mmCIF file with all atom_site columns, C-alpha atoms in Angstrom:
data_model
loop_
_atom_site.group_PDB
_atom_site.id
_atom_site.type_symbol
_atom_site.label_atom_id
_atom_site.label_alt_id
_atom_site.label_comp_id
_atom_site.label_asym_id
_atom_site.label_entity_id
_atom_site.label_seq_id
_atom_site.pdbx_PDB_ins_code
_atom_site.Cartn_x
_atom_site.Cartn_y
_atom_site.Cartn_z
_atom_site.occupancy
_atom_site.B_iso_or_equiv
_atom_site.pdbx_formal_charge
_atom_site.auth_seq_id
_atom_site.auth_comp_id
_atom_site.auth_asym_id
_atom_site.auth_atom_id
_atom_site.pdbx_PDB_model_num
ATOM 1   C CA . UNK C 1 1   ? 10.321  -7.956 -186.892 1.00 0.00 ? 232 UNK C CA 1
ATOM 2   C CA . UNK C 1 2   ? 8.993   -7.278 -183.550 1.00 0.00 ? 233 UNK C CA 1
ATOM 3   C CA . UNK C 1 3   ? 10.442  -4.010 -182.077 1.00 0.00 ? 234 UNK C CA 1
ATOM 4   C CA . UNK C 1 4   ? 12.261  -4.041 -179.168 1.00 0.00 ? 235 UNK C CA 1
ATOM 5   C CA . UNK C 1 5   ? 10.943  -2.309 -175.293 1.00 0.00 ? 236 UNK C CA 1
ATOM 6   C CA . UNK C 1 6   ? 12.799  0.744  -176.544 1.00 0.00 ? 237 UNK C CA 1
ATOM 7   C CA . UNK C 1 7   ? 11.880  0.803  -179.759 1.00 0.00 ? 238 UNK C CA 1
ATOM 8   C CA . UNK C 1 8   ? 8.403   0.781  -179.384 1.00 0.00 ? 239 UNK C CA 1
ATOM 9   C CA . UNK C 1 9   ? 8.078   3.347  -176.382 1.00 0.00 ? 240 UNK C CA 1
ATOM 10  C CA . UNK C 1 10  ? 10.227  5.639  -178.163 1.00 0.00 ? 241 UNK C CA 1
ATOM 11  C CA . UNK C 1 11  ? 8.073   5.125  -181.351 1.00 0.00 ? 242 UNK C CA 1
ATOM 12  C CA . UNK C 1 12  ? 4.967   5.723  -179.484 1.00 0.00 ? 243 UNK C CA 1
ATOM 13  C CA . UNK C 1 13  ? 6.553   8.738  -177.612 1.00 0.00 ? 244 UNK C CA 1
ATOM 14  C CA . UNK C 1 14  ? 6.526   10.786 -181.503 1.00 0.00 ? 245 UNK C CA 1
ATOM 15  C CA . UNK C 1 15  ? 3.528   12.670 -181.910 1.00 0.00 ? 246 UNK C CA 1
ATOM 16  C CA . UNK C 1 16  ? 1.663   9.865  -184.228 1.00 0.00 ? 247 UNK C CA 1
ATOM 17  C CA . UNK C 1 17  ? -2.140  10.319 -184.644 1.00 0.00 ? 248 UNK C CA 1
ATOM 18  C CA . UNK C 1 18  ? -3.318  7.210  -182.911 1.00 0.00 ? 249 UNK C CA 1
ATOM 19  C CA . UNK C 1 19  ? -6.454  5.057  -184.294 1.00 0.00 ? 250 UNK C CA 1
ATOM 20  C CA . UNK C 1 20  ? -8.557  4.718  -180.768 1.00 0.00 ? 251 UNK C CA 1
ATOM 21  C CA . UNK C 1 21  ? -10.481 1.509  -180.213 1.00 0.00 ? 252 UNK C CA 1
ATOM 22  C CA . UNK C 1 22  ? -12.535 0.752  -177.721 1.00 0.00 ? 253 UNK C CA 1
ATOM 23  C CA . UNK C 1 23  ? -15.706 -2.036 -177.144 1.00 0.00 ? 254 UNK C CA 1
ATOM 24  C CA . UNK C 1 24  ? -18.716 -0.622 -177.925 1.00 0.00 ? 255 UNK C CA 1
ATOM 25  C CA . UNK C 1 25  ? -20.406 -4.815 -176.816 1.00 0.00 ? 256 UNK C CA 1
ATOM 26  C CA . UNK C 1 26  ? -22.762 -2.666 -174.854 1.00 0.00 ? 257 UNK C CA 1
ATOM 27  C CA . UNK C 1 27  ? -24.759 -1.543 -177.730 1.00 0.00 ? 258 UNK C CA 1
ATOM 28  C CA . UNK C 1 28  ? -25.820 -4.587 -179.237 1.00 0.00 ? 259 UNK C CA 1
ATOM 29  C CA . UNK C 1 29  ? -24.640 -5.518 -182.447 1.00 0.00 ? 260 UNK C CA 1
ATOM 30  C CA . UNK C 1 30  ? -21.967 -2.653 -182.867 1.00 0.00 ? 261 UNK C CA 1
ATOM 31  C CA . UNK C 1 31  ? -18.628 -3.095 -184.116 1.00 0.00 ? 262 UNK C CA 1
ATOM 32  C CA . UNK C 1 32  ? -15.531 -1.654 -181.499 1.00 0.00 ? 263 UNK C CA 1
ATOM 33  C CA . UNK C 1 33  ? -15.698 2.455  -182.125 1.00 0.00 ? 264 UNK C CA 1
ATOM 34  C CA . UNK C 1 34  ? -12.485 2.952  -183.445 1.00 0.00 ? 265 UNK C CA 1
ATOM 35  C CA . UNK C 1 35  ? -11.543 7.329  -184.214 1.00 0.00 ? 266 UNK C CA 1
ATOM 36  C CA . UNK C 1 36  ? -8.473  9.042  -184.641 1.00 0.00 ? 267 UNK C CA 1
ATOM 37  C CA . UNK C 1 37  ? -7.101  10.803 -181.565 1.00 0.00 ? 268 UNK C CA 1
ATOM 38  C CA . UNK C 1 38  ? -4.243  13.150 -179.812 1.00 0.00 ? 269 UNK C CA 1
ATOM 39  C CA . UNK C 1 39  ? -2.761  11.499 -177.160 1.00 0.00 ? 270 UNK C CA 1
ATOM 40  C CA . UNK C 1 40  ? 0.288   12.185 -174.865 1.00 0.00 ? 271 UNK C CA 1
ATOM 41  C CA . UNK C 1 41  ? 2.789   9.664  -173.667 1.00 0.00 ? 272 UNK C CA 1
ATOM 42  C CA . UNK C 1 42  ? 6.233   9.395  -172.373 1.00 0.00 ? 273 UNK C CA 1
ATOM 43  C CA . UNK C 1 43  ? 8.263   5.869  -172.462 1.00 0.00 ? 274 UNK C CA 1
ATOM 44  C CA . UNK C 1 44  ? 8.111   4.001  -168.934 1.00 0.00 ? 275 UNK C CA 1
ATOM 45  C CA . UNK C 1 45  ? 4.860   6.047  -168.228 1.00 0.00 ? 276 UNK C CA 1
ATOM 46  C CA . UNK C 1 46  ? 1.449   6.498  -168.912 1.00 0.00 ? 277 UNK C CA 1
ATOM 47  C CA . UNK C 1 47  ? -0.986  7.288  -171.918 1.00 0.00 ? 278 UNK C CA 1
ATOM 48  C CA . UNK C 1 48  ? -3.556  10.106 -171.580 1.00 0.00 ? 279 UNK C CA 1
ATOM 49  C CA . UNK C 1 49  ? -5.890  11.394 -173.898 1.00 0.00 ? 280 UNK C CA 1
ATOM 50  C CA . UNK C 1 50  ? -8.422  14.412 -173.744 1.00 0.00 ? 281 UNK C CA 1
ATOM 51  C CA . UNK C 1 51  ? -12.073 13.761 -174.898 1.00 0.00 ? 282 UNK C CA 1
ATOM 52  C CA . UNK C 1 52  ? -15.666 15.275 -174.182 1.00 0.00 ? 283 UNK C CA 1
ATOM 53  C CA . UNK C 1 53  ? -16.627 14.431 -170.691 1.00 0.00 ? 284 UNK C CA 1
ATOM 54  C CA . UNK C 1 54  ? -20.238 13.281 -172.111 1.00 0.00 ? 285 UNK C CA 1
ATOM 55  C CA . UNK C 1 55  ? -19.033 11.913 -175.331 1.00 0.00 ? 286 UNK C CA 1
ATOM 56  C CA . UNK C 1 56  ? -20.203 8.335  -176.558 1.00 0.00 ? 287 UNK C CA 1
ATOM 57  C CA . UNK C 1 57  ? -16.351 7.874  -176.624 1.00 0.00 ? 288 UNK C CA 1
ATOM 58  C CA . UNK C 1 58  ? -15.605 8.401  -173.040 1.00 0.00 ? 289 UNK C CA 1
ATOM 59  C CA . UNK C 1 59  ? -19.531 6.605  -172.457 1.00 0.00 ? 290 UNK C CA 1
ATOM 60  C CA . UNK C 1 60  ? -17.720 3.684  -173.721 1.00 0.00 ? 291 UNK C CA 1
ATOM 61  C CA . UNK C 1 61  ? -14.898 3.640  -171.864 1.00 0.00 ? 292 UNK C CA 1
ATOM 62  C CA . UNK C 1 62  ? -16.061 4.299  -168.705 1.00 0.00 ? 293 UNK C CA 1
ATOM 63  C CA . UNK C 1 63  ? -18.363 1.036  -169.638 1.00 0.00 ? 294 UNK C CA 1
ATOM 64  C CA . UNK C 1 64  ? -15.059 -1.236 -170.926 1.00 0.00 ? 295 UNK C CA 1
ATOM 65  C CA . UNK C 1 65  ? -12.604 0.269  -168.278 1.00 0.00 ? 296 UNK C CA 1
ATOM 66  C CA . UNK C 1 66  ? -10.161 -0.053 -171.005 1.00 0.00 ? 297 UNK C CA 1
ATOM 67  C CA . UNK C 1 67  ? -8.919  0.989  -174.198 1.00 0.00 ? 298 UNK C CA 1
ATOM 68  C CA . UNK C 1 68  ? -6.463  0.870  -177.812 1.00 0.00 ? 299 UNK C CA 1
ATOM 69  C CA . UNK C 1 69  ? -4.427  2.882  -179.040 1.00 0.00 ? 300 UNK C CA 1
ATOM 70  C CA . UNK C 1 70  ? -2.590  1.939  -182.178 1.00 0.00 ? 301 UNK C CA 1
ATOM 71  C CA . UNK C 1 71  ? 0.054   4.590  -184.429 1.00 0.00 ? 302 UNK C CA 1
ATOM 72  C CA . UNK C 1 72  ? 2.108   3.578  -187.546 1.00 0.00 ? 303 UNK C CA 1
ATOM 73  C CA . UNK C 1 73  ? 4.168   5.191  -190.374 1.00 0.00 ? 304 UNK C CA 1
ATOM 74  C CA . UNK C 1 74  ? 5.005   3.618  -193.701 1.00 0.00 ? 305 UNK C CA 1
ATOM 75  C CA . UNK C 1 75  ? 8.622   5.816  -194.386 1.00 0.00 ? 306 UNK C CA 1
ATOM 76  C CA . UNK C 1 76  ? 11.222  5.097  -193.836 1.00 0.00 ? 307 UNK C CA 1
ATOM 77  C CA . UNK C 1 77  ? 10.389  1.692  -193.125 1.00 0.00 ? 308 UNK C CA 1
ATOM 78  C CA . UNK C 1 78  ? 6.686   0.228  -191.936 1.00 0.00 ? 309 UNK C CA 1
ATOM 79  C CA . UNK C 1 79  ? 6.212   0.530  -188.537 1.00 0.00 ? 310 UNK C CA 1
ATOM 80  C CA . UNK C 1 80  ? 3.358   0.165  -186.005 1.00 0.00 ? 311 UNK C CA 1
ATOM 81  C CA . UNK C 1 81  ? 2.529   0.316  -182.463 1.00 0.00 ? 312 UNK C CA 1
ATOM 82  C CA . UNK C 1 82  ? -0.494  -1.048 -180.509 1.00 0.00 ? 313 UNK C CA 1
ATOM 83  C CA . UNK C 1 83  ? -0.970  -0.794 -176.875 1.00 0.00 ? 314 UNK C CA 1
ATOM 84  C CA . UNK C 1 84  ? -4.095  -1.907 -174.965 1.00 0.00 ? 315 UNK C CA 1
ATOM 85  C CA . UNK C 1 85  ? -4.430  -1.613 -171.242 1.00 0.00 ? 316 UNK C CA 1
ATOM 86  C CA . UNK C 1 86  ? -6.565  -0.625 -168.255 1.00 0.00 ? 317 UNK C CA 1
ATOM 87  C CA . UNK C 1 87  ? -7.767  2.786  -167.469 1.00 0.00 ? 318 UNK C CA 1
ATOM 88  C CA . UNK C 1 88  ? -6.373  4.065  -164.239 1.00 0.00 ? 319 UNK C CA 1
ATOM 89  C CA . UNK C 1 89  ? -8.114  7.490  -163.769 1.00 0.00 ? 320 UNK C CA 1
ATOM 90  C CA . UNK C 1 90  ? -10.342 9.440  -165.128 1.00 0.00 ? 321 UNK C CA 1
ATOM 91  C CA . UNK C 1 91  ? -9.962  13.346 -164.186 1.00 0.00 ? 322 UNK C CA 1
ATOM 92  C CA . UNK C 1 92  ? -11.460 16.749 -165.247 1.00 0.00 ? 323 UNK C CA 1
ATOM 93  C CA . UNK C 1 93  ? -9.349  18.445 -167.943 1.00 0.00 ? 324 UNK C CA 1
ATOM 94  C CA . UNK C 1 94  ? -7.127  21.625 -167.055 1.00 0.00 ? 325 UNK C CA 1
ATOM 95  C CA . UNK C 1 95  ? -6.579  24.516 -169.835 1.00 0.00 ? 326 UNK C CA 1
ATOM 96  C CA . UNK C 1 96  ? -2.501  23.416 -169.458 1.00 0.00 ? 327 UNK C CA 1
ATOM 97  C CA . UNK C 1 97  ? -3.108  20.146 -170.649 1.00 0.00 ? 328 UNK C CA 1
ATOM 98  C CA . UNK C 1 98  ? -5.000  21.494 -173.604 1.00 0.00 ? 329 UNK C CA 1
ATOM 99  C CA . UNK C 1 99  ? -1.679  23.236 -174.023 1.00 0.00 ? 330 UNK C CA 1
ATOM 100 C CA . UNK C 1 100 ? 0.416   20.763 -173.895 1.00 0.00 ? 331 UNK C CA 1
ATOM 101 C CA . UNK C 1 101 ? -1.555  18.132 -176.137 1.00 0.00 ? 332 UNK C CA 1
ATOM 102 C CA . UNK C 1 102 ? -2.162  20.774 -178.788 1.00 0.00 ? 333 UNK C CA 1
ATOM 103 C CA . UNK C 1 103 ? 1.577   21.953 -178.877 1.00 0.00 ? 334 UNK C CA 1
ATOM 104 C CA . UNK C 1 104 ? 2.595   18.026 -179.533 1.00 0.00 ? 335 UNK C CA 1
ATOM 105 C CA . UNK C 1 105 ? 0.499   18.497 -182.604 1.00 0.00 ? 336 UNK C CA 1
ATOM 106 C CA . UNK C 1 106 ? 0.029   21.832 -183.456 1.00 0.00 ? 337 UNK C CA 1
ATOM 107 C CA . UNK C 1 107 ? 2.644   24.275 -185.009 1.00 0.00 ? 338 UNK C CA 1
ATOM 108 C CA . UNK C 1 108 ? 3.575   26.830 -182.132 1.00 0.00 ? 339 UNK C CA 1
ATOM 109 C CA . UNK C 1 109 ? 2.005   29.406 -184.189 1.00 0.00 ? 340 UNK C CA 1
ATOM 110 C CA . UNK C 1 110 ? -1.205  27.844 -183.722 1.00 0.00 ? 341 UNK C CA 1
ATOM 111 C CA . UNK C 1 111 ? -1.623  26.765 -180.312 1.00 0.00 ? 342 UNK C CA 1
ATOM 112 C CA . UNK C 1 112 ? -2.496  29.503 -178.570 1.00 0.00 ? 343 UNK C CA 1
ATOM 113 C CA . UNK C 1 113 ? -5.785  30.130 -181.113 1.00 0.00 ? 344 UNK C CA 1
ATOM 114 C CA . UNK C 1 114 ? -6.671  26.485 -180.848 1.00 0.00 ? 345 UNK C CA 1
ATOM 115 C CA . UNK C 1 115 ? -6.688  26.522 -176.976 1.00 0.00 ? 346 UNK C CA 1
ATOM 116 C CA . UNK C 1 116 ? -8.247  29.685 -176.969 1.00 0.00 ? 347 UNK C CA 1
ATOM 117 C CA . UNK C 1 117 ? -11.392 27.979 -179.319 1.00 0.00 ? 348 UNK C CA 1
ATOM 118 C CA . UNK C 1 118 ? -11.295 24.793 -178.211 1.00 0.00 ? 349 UNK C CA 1
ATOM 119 C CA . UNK C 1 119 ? -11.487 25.495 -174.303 1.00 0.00 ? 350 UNK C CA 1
ATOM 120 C CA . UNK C 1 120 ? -14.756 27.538 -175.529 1.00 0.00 ? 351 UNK C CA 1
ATOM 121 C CA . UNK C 1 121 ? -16.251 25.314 -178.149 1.00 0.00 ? 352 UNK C CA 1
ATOM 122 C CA . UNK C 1 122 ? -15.653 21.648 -177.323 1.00 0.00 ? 353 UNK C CA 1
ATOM 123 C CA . UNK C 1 123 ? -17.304 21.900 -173.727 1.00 0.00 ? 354 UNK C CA 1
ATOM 124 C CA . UNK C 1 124 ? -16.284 20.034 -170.957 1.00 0.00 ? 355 UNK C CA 1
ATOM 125 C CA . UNK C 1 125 ? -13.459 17.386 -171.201 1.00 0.00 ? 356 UNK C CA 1
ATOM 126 C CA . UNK C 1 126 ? -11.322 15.008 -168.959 1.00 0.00 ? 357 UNK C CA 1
ATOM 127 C CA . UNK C 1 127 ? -8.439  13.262 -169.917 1.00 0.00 ? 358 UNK C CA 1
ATOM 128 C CA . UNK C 1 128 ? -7.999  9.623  -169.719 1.00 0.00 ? 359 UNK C CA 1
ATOM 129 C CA . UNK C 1 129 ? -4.759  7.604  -168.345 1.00 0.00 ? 360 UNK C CA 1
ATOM 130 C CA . UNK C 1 130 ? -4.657  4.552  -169.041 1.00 0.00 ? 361 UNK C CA 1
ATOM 131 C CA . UNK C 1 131 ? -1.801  2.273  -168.089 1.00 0.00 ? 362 UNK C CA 1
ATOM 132 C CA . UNK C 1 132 ? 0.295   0.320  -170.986 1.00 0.00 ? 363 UNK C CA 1
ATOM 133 C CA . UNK C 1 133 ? -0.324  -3.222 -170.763 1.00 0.00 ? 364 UNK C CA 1
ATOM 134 C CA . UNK C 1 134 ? -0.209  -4.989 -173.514 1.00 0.00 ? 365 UNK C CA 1
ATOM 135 C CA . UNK C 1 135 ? 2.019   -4.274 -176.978 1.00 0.00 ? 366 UNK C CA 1
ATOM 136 C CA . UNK C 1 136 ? 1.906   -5.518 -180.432 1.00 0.00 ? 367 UNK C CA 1
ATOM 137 C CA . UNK C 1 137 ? 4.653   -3.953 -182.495 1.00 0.00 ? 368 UNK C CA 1
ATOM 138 C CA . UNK C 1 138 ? 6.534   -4.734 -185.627 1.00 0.00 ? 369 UNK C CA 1
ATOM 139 C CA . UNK C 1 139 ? 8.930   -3.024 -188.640 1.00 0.00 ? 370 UNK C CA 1
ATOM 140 C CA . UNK C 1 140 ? 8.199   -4.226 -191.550 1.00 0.00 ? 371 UNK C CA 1
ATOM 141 C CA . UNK C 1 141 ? 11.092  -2.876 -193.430 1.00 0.00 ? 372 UNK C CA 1
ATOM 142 C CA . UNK C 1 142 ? 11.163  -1.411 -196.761 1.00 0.00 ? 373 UNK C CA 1
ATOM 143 C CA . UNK C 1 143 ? 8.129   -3.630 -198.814 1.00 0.00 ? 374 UNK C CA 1
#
């Protein structure tokens, strides 16, 4: 059963791992590159997510102008969530939204060593918002 406006925002709004898919058409006979990500959203807004600022992942987008992101759970019930829309800005990344993405994720405990290696290690990033505009949602119930 299709989920209702609510539902799915709400759903998407809990910090799910999302399976990322975007075209990858532009290198030749390539299937879509599809990778597990972090991502922030709130319902009625936006979806960010962080990623390398050279990365063939943000190559690719910048190339398709859009993107996927798709999150499910099998308990209590089976439930899933894709949303597909246009990317609406593309920014440098700050140190507080490193925070923020890693403390939807992270245990609190954590956080602060994560930031601390990832701000160092990963190199530069920018985060990604890109506007919901198309859903695909169900609840499957208990199979």
């Amino acid at each position: 059963m299709a989920l209702s406006r609510t539902e799915r925002e709400q759903f998407l709004a809990e910090p799910h791992v999302a399976a990322f898919a975007v075209n990858a058409g532009a290198e030749g006979d390539r299937a879509p590159l599809a990778v597990p990500i972090w991502y922030q959203y709130a319902p009625g807004g936006g979806i960010w997510i962080m990623t390398g600022r050279d990365s063939r992942k943000a190559d690719l987008i910048r190339a398709a102008g859009r993107f996927t992101l798709m999150v499910d759970r099998l308990e209590p019930t089976i439930r899933y969530v894709s949303v597909e829309g246009p990317v609406i800005s593309t920014v440098p990344a700050t140190r507080e939204q490193l925070v923020e993405l890693s403390a939807r994720y992270l245990p609190a405990e954590k956080v602060e060593g994560y930031v601390d290696f990832a701000w160092k290690e990963h190199g530069e990033q920018v985060v990604i918002h890109m506007r919901p505009q198309r859903w695909v949602s169900s609840d499957l119930g208990n199979l």
